[in-house]
């Protein structure tokens, strides 16, 4: 029997609205984020899963609790699911970064595989951490269905891996809406096979976060939008 993961991005938090580098900053979801979570909970109402994991950050734990609204499973925290550590960029508005850290902004936009946050994570750290964490979770739950809640940058790295790509193709992965869900099956050798990717069909247009923003359009390839 194959193993399946539903990989979920957390609901909208304040940094998503204020356009600050959230990273490890531990902030709760917004009012609109809570409404997103109502939609997410309904999406998972009739979806069976056997185990539930989350990043330790509050916005992810709040999201996991709502995935679990109708299921009552134990929430397991895995530090490997945490978001990128922004180091000196934590809490900084994205409009400030190009002037103060031009190389980091350039790499984030056009060469994310080379990105290194001053005093924080390299992008390769995130790629390796999230792939190791999910591999560990899958192997510990072989043959089961698992819900996993993580973060935008971390999930983007994992989807790059799950597509069979090295980190040098990270820019080919689309950014996700808050509460977007990806479904991934794993064969008997624990190799990932994507069933669907970054689906936010449970959200009405007025609750979508990226629909109100345009920054992400400069950080992906044209191919990623197709």
CSV table of N, CA and C in Angstrom, one decimal, residues 55-190:
chain,number,residue,atom,x,y,z
A,55,UNK,N,4.9,22.2,11.5
A,55,UNK,CA,6.0,23.0,11.9
A,55,UNK,C,5.7,23.5,13.3
A,56,UNK,N,6.8,23.9,14.1
A,56,UNK,CA,6.5,24.4,15.4
A,56,UNK,C,6.0,25.8,15.5
A,57,UNK,N,6.0,26.6,14.4
A,57,UNK,CA,5.6,28.0,14.4
A,57,UNK,C,4.1,28.1,14.6
A,58,UNK,N,3.6,29.1,15.3
A,58,UNK,CA,2.2,29.3,15.6
A,58,UNK,C,1.3,29.3,14.4
A,59,UNK,N,1.6,30.0,13.4
A,59,UNK,CA,0.7,30.0,12.2
A,59,UNK,C,0.5,28.7,11.6
A,60,UNK,N,1.5,27.8,11.6
A,60,UNK,CA,1.4,26.4,11.1
A,60,UNK,C,0.6,25.6,12.1
A,61,UNK,N,0.8,25.7,13.4
A,61,UNK,CA,0.0,25.0,14.4
A,61,UNK,C,-1.4,25.3,14.4
A,62,UNK,N,-1.7,26.6,14.2
A,62,UNK,CA,-3.1,27.0,14.1
A,62,UNK,C,-3.8,26.4,12.9
A,63,UNK,N,-3.0,26.3,11.8
A,63,UNK,CA,-3.6,25.7,10.6
A,63,UNK,C,-3.8,24.2,10.7
A,64,UNK,N,-2.8,23.6,11.4
A,64,UNK,CA,-3.0,22.1,11.6
A,64,UNK,C,-4.2,21.8,12.5
A,65,UNK,N,-4.4,22.7,13.5
A,65,UNK,CA,-5.6,22.4,14.3
A,65,UNK,C,-6.9,22.5,13.6
A,66,UNK,N,-6.9,23.3,12.5
A,66,UNK,CA,-8.2,23.4,11.7
A,66,UNK,C,-8.3,22.3,10.7
A,67,UNK,N,-7.1,21.8,10.2
A,67,UNK,CA,-7.1,20.6,9.3
A,67,UNK,C,-7.7,19.5,10.2
A,68,UNK,N,-7.5,19.5,11.4
A,68,UNK,CA,-7.8,18.4,12.4
A,68,UNK,C,-9.2,18.7,13.0
A,69,UNK,N,-9.9,19.7,12.6
A,69,UNK,CA,-11.2,20.1,13.2
A,69,UNK,C,-12.2,18.9,13.4
A,70,UNK,N,-12.3,18.1,12.4
A,70,UNK,CA,-13.3,17.0,12.4
A,70,UNK,C,-12.7,15.6,12.7
A,71,UNK,N,-11.4,15.6,13.1
A,71,UNK,CA,-10.7,14.3,13.2
A,71,UNK,C,-10.2,14.0,14.5
A,72,UNK,N,-9.7,14.9,15.3
A,72,UNK,CA,-9.3,14.6,16.7
A,72,UNK,C,-8.0,13.8,16.8
A,73,UNK,N,-7.1,14.0,15.9
A,73,UNK,CA,-5.8,13.3,15.9
A,73,UNK,C,-4.8,14.0,16.8
A,74,UNK,N,-3.8,13.3,17.3
A,74,UNK,CA,-2.8,14.0,18.0
A,74,UNK,C,-1.9,14.8,17.0
A,75,UNK,N,-1.6,16.0,17.4
A,75,UNK,CA,-0.7,16.9,16.6
A,75,UNK,C,0.7,16.7,17.0
A,76,UNK,N,1.5,16.3,16.0
A,76,UNK,CA,2.9,16.0,16.2
A,76,UNK,C,3.7,17.1,15.6
A,77,UNK,N,4.6,17.7,16.4
A,77,UNK,CA,5.5,18.8,15.9
A,77,UNK,C,6.8,18.3,15.4
A,78,UNK,N,7.2,18.7,14.2
A,78,UNK,CA,8.5,18.3,13.7
A,78,UNK,C,9.3,19.6,13.3
A,79,UNK,N,10.4,19.9,14.0
A,79,UNK,CA,11.2,21.1,13.7
A,79,UNK,C,11.7,21.1,12.3
A,80,UNK,N,11.8,20.0,11.6
A,80,UNK,CA,12.3,20.0,10.2
A,80,UNK,C,11.3,20.6,9.2
A,81,UNK,N,10.1,20.9,9.7
A,81,UNK,CA,9.1,21.5,8.8
A,81,UNK,C,9.1,23.0,8.9
A,82,UNK,N,10.0,23.6,9.7
A,82,UNK,CA,10.0,25.0,9.9
A,82,UNK,C,10.4,25.8,8.7
A,83,UNK,N,10.0,27.1,8.7
A,83,UNK,CA,10.3,28.0,7.5
A,83,UNK,C,11.8,28.4,7.5
A,84,UNK,N,12.2,29.0,6.4
A,84,UNK,CA,13.6,29.5,6.3
A,84,UNK,C,13.8,30.5,7.4
A,85,UNK,N,15.0,30.5,8.0
A,85,UNK,CA,15.4,31.5,9.0
A,85,UNK,C,16.0,32.7,8.3
A,86,UNK,N,15.4,33.8,8.4
A,86,UNK,CA,15.8,35.0,7.7
A,86,UNK,C,17.0,35.8,8.3
A,87,UNK,N,17.4,35.3,9.5
A,87,UNK,CA,18.5,36.0,10.1
A,87,UNK,C,18.3,37.5,10.3
A,88,UNK,N,19.2,38.3,9.8
A,88,UNK,CA,19.1,39.8,9.9
A,88,UNK,C,17.9,40.4,9.2
A,89,UNK,N,17.3,39.6,8.3
A,89,UNK,CA,16.1,40.1,7.5
A,89,UNK,C,14.8,39.8,8.2
A,90,UNK,N,14.8,39.1,9.3
A,90,UNK,CA,13.6,38.8,10.1
A,90,UNK,C,12.8,40.1,10.4
A,91,UNK,N,11.6,40.2,10.0
A,91,UNK,CA,10.7,41.3,10.4
A,91,UNK,C,10.9,42.5,9.5
A,92,UNK,N,11.9,42.5,8.5
A,92,UNK,CA,12.2,43.6,7.7
A,92,UNK,C,11.2,43.7,6.5
A,93,UNK,N,10.7,44.9,6.2
A,93,UNK,CA,9.8,45.0,5.1
A,93,UNK,C,10.6,44.7,3.8
A,94,UNK,N,9.9,44.1,2.9
A,94,UNK,CA,10.5,43.7,1.6
A,94,UNK,C,11.0,44.9,0.8
A,95,UNK,N,10.4,46.0,1.0
A,95,UNK,CA,10.8,47.2,0.3
A,95,UNK,C,12.2,47.7,0.7
A,96,UNK,N,12.6,47.4,2.0
A,96,UNK,CA,13.9,47.8,2.5
A,96,UNK,C,15.0,46.9,2.0
A,97,UNK,N,14.7,45.7,1.7
A,97,UNK,CA,15.8,44.7,1.5
A,97,UNK,C,16.6,45.0,0.3
A,98,UNK,N,16.1,45.4,-0.9
A,98,UNK,CA,17.0,45.7,-2.0
A,98,UNK,C,18.1,46.7,-1.7
A,99,UNK,N,17.8,47.7,-0.9
A,99,UNK,CA,18.8,48.7,-0.6
A,99,UNK,C,19.8,48.2,0.4
A,100,UNK,N,19.3,47.5,1.4
A,100,UNK,CA,20.2,47.1,2.5
A,100,UNK,C,20.9,45.8,2.2
A,101,UNK,N,20.3,44.9,1.4
A,101,UNK,CA,20.9,43.6,1.1
A,101,UNK,C,20.6,43.3,-0.4
A,102,UNK,N,21.3,44.1,-1.3
A,102,UNK,CA,21.0,43.9,-2.7
A,102,UNK,C,21.3,42.5,-3.3
A,103,UNK,N,22.4,41.9,-2.8
A,103,UNK,CA,22.7,40.6,-3.3
A,103,UNK,C,21.7,39.5,-2.9
A,104,UNK,N,21.2,39.6,-1.7
A,104,UNK,CA,20.2,38.7,-1.2
A,104,UNK,C,18.9,38.9,-2.0
A,105,UNK,N,18.5,40.1,-2.3
A,105,UNK,CA,17.3,40.4,-3.1
A,105,UNK,C,17.5,39.8,-4.5
A,106,UNK,N,18.6,40.0,-5.1
A,106,UNK,CA,18.9,39.5,-6.4
A,106,UNK,C,18.7,38.0,-6.4
A,107,UNK,N,19.4,37.3,-5.5
A,107,UNK,CA,19.3,35.9,-5.4
A,107,UNK,C,17.9,35.4,-5.2
A,108,UNK,N,17.2,36.0,-4.3
A,108,UNK,CA,15.8,35.6,-4.0
A,108,UNK,C,15.0,35.6,-5.2
A,109,UNK,N,15.2,36.7,-6.0
A,109,UNK,CA,14.3,36.9,-7.2
A,109,UNK,C,14.7,36.0,-8.4
A,110,UNK,N,16.0,35.9,-8.7
A,110,UNK,CA,16.4,35.3,-9.9
A,110,UNK,C,17.4,34.1,-9.8
A,111,UNK,N,17.9,33.8,-8.6
A,111,UNK,CA,18.8,32.7,-8.4
A,111,UNK,C,18.6,32.1,-7.0
A,112,UNK,N,17.4,31.7,-6.6
A,112,UNK,CA,17.1,31.3,-5.3
A,112,UNK,C,17.9,30.2,-4.7
A,113,UNK,N,18.5,29.4,-5.7
A,113,UNK,CA,19.3,28.3,-5.2
A,113,UNK,C,20.6,28.8,-4.6
A,114,UNK,N,21.0,30.0,-4.8
A,114,UNK,CA,22.2,30.6,-4.3
A,114,UNK,C,21.9,31.5,-3.0
A,115,UNK,N,20.6,31.6,-2.7
A,115,UNK,CA,20.2,32.5,-1.6
A,115,UNK,C,20.9,32.1,-0.2
A,116,UNK,N,21.3,33.1,0.5
A,116,UNK,CA,21.8,32.9,1.8
A,116,UNK,C,21.4,34.1,2.7
A,117,UNK,N,20.6,33.9,3.7
A,117,UNK,CA,20.2,35.0,4.5
A,117,UNK,C,21.3,35.3,5.5
A,118,UNK,N,21.6,36.6,5.6
A,118,UNK,CA,22.7,37.0,6.5
A,118,UNK,C,22.4,36.6,8.0
A,119,UNK,N,23.2,35.8,8.6
A,119,UNK,CA,22.9,35.3,9.9
A,119,UNK,C,21.8,34.3,10.0
A,120,UNK,N,21.3,33.8,8.9
A,120,UNK,CA,20.2,32.8,8.9
A,120,UNK,C,20.5,31.6,8.0
A,121,UNK,N,19.5,31.1,7.3
A,121,UNK,CA,19.7,29.9,6.5
A,121,UNK,C,20.1,30.2,5.1
A,122,UNK,N,20.9,29.3,4.5
A,122,UNK,CA,21.0,29.2,3.0
A,122,UNK,C,19.8,28.5,2.5
A,123,UNK,N,19.4,28.7,1.2
A,123,UNK,CA,18.3,28.0,0.6
A,123,UNK,C,18.5,26.5,0.6
A,124,UNK,N,19.8,26.1,0.4
A,124,UNK,CA,20.1,24.7,0.3
A,124,UNK,C,19.8,24.1,1.7
A,125,UNK,N,20.0,24.8,2.8
A,125,UNK,CA,19.6,24.3,4.1
A,125,UNK,C,18.1,24.0,4.2
A,126,UNK,N,17.3,24.8,3.6
A,126,UNK,CA,15.9,24.6,3.7
A,126,UNK,C,15.5,23.4,2.8
A,127,UNK,N,16.1,23.3,1.6
A,127,UNK,CA,15.8,22.2,0.7
A,127,UNK,C,16.2,20.9,1.4
A,128,UNK,N,17.3,20.8,2.0
A,128,UNK,CA,17.8,19.6,2.7
A,128,UNK,C,17.0,19.3,3.9
A,129,UNK,N,16.6,20.3,4.7
A,129,UNK,CA,15.9,20.1,5.9
A,129,UNK,C,14.5,19.6,5.7
A,130,UNK,N,13.8,20.2,4.7
A,130,UNK,CA,12.4,19.8,4.5
A,130,UNK,C,12.3,18.4,3.8
A,131,UNK,N,13.2,18.1,2.9
A,131,UNK,CA,13.2,16.8,2.3
A,131,UNK,C,13.5,15.7,3.3
A,132,UNK,N,14.5,16.0,4.2
A,132,UNK,CA,14.8,15.0,5.2
A,132,UNK,C,13.6,14.8,6.1
A,133,UNK,N,13.0,15.9,6.5
A,133,UNK,CA,11.9,15.8,7.5
A,133,UNK,C,10.7,15.0,6.9
A,134,UNK,N,10.3,15.3,5.6
A,134,UNK,CA,9.2,14.6,5.0
A,134,UNK,C,9.6,13.1,4.8
A,135,UNK,N,10.8,12.8,4.4
A,135,UNK,CA,11.2,11.5,4.2
A,135,UNK,C,11.1,10.7,5.5
A,136,UNK,N,11.5,11.3,6.6
A,136,UNK,CA,11.4,10.7,7.9
A,136,UNK,C,10.0,10.4,8.3
A,137,UNK,N,9.1,11.4,8.0
A,137,UNK,CA,7.7,11.2,8.3
A,137,UNK,C,7.1,10.1,7.5
A,138,UNK,N,7.4,10.1,6.2
A,138,UNK,CA,6.8,9.0,5.4
A,138,UNK,C,7.2,7.7,5.8
A,139,UNK,N,8.5,7.5,6.1
A,139,UNK,CA,9.0,6.2,6.5
A,139,UNK,C,8.4,5.8,7.9
A,140,UNK,N,8.2,6.7,8.7
A,140,UNK,CA,7.6,6.4,10.1
A,140,UNK,C,6.1,6.1,10.0
A,141,UNK,N,5.5,6.4,8.8
A,141,UNK,CA,4.0,6.2,8.6
A,141,UNK,C,3.8,5.4,7.4
A,142,UNK,N,4.6,4.4,7.1
A,142,UNK,CA,4.5,3.7,5.8
A,142,UNK,C,3.1,3.1,5.7
A,143,UNK,N,2.5,3.3,4.5
A,143,UNK,CA,1.1,2.8,4.2
A,143,UNK,C,0.0,3.6,4.8
A,144,UNK,N,0.3,4.7,5.4
A,144,UNK,CA,-0.7,5.6,6.0
A,144,UNK,C,-1.0,6.8,5.1
A,145,UNK,N,-2.0,7.6,5.6
A,145,UNK,CA,-2.3,8.9,5.0
A,145,UNK,C,-1.9,10.0,6.0
A,146,UNK,N,-1.2,11.0,5.6
A,146,UNK,CA,-0.6,11.9,6.6
A,146,UNK,C,-0.9,13.3,6.1
A,147,UNK,N,-1.3,14.2,7.0
A,147,UNK,CA,-1.4,15.6,6.8
A,147,UNK,C,-0.2,16.3,7.4
A,148,UNK,N,0.4,17.2,6.6
A,148,UNK,CA,1.6,17.9,7.0
A,148,UNK,C,1.4,19.4,6.8
A,149,UNK,N,1.7,20.2,7.8
A,149,UNK,CA,1.5,21.7,7.6
A,149,UNK,C,2.9,22.3,7.7
A,150,UNK,N,3.2,23.2,6.7
A,150,UNK,CA,4.5,23.8,6.7
A,150,UNK,C,4.3,25.2,6.1
A,151,UNK,N,5.3,25.8,5.5
A,151,UNK,CA,5.4,27.2,5.1
A,151,UNK,C,5.7,27.3,3.6
A,152,UNK,N,5.5,28.5,3.1
A,152,UNK,CA,5.6,28.8,1.7
A,152,UNK,C,7.0,28.4,1.1
A,153,UNK,N,8.0,29.0,1.7
A,153,UNK,CA,9.4,28.7,1.1
A,153,UNK,C,9.8,27.3,1.3
A,154,UNK,N,9.5,26.7,2.5
A,154,UNK,CA,9.8,25.3,2.7
A,154,UNK,C,9.1,24.4,1.8
A,155,UNK,N,7.8,24.6,1.6
A,155,UNK,CA,7.0,23.8,0.7
A,155,UNK,C,7.5,23.9,-0.7
A,156,UNK,N,7.8,25.1,-1.1
A,156,UNK,CA,8.3,25.3,-2.5
A,156,UNK,C,9.6,24.5,-2.7
A,157,UNK,N,10.5,24.4,-1.7
A,157,UNK,CA,11.7,23.6,-1.8
A,157,UNK,C,11.3,22.1,-2.0
A,158,UNK,N,10.3,21.7,-1.1
A,158,UNK,CA,10.0,20.3,-1.2
A,158,UNK,C,9.3,19.9,-2.5
A,159,UNK,N,8.5,20.8,-3.1
A,159,UNK,CA,7.8,20.5,-4.3
A,159,UNK,C,8.9,20.4,-5.5
A,160,UNK,N,9.9,21.2,-5.3
A,160,UNK,CA,11.0,21.1,-6.3
A,160,UNK,C,11.6,19.7,-6.3
A,161,UNK,N,11.9,19.2,-5.1
A,161,UNK,CA,12.4,17.9,-4.9
A,161,UNK,C,11.4,16.8,-5.4
A,162,UNK,N,10.1,17.0,-5.1
A,162,UNK,CA,9.1,16.0,-5.4
A,162,UNK,C,8.9,15.9,-6.9
A,163,UNK,N,9.2,17.0,-7.6
A,163,UNK,CA,9.1,17.0,-9.1
A,163,UNK,C,10.3,16.3,-9.7
A,164,UNK,N,11.3,15.9,-8.9
A,164,UNK,CA,12.5,15.3,-9.4
A,164,UNK,C,13.6,16.2,-9.8
A,165,UNK,N,13.5,17.4,-9.3
A,165,UNK,CA,14.5,18.5,-9.6
A,165,UNK,C,15.4,18.8,-8.5
A,166,UNK,N,16.6,19.1,-8.8
A,166,UNK,CA,17.6,19.7,-7.8
A,166,UNK,C,17.2,21.1,-7.5
A,167,UNK,N,17.8,21.7,-6.5
A,167,UNK,CA,17.5,23.0,-6.1
A,167,UNK,C,17.7,24.1,-7.1
A,168,UNK,N,18.6,23.8,-8.1
A,168,UNK,CA,18.9,24.8,-9.2
A,168,UNK,C,17.6,25.1,-10.0
A,169,UNK,N,16.6,24.3,-9.9
A,169,UNK,CA,15.3,24.5,-10.6
A,169,UNK,C,14.2,25.1,-9.7
A,170,UNK,N,14.6,25.6,-8.6
A,170,UNK,CA,13.6,26.1,-7.6
A,170,UNK,C,12.7,27.2,-8.2
A,171,UNK,N,13.3,28.0,-9.1
A,171,UNK,CA,12.5,29.1,-9.7
A,171,UNK,C,11.4,28.6,-10.6
A,172,UNK,N,11.4,27.3,-10.9
A,172,UNK,CA,10.3,26.8,-11.8
A,172,UNK,C,9.1,26.4,-10.9
A,173,UNK,N,9.2,26.5,-9.6
A,173,UNK,CA,8.1,26.2,-8.8
A,173,UNK,C,7.3,27.4,-8.4
A,174,UNK,N,6.0,27.4,-8.7
A,174,UNK,CA,5.1,28.5,-8.4
A,174,UNK,C,4.9,28.7,-6.9
A,175,UNK,N,4.8,29.9,-6.5
A,175,UNK,CA,4.5,30.2,-5.1
A,175,UNK,C,3.0,29.8,-4.8
A,176,UNK,N,2.7,29.4,-3.6
A,176,UNK,CA,1.4,28.9,-3.2
A,176,UNK,C,0.5,30.0,-2.5
A,177,UNK,N,-0.8,29.9,-2.7
A,177,UNK,CA,-1.7,30.6,-1.9
A,177,UNK,C,-1.6,30.1,-0.4
A,178,UNK,N,-1.9,30.9,0.5
A,178,UNK,CA,-2.1,30.4,1.9
A,178,UNK,C,-3.2,29.4,1.9
A,179,UNK,N,-2.9,28.3,2.7
A,179,UNK,CA,-3.8,27.1,2.8
A,179,UNK,C,-3.9,26.2,1.6
A,180,UNK,N,-3.0,26.5,0.6
A,180,UNK,CA,-3.0,25.6,-0.6
A,180,UNK,C,-2.6,24.2,-0.2
A,181,UNK,N,-3.1,23.2,-0.9
A,181,UNK,CA,-2.8,21.8,-0.6
A,181,UNK,C,-2.2,21.1,-1.8
A,182,UNK,N,-1.1,20.3,-1.5
A,182,UNK,CA,-0.6,19.4,-2.5
A,182,UNK,C,-0.7,18.0,-2.0
A,183,UNK,N,-1.0,17.1,-2.9
A,183,UNK,CA,-1.2,15.7,-2.6
A,183,UNK,C,-0.1,14.9,-3.2
A,184,UNK,N,0.7,14.1,-2.4
A,184,UNK,CA,1.8,13.4,-2.9
A,184,UNK,C,1.7,11.9,-2.5
A,185,UNK,N,1.9,11.0,-3.4
A,185,UNK,CA,1.9,9.6,-3.1
A,185,UNK,C,3.4,9.1,-3.1
A,186,UNK,N,3.7,8.1,-2.3
A,186,UNK,CA,5.0,7.5,-2.2
A,186,UNK,C,4.9,6.0,-2.5
A,187,UNK,N,5.8,5.6,-3.3
A,187,UNK,CA,5.8,4.1,-3.7
A,187,UNK,C,6.5,3.3,-2.6
A,188,UNK,N,6.7,2.1,-2.8
A,188,UNK,CA,7.3,1.2,-1.8
A,188,UNK,C,8.7,1.5,-1.6
A,189,UNK,N,9.4,2.3,-2.4
A,189,UNK,CA,10.7,2.7,-2.2
A,189,UNK,C,10.8,4.2,-1.7
A,190,UNK,N,9.6,4.7,-1.3
A,190,UNK,CA,9.4,6.0,-0.7
A,190,UNK,C,9.8,7.1,-1.6
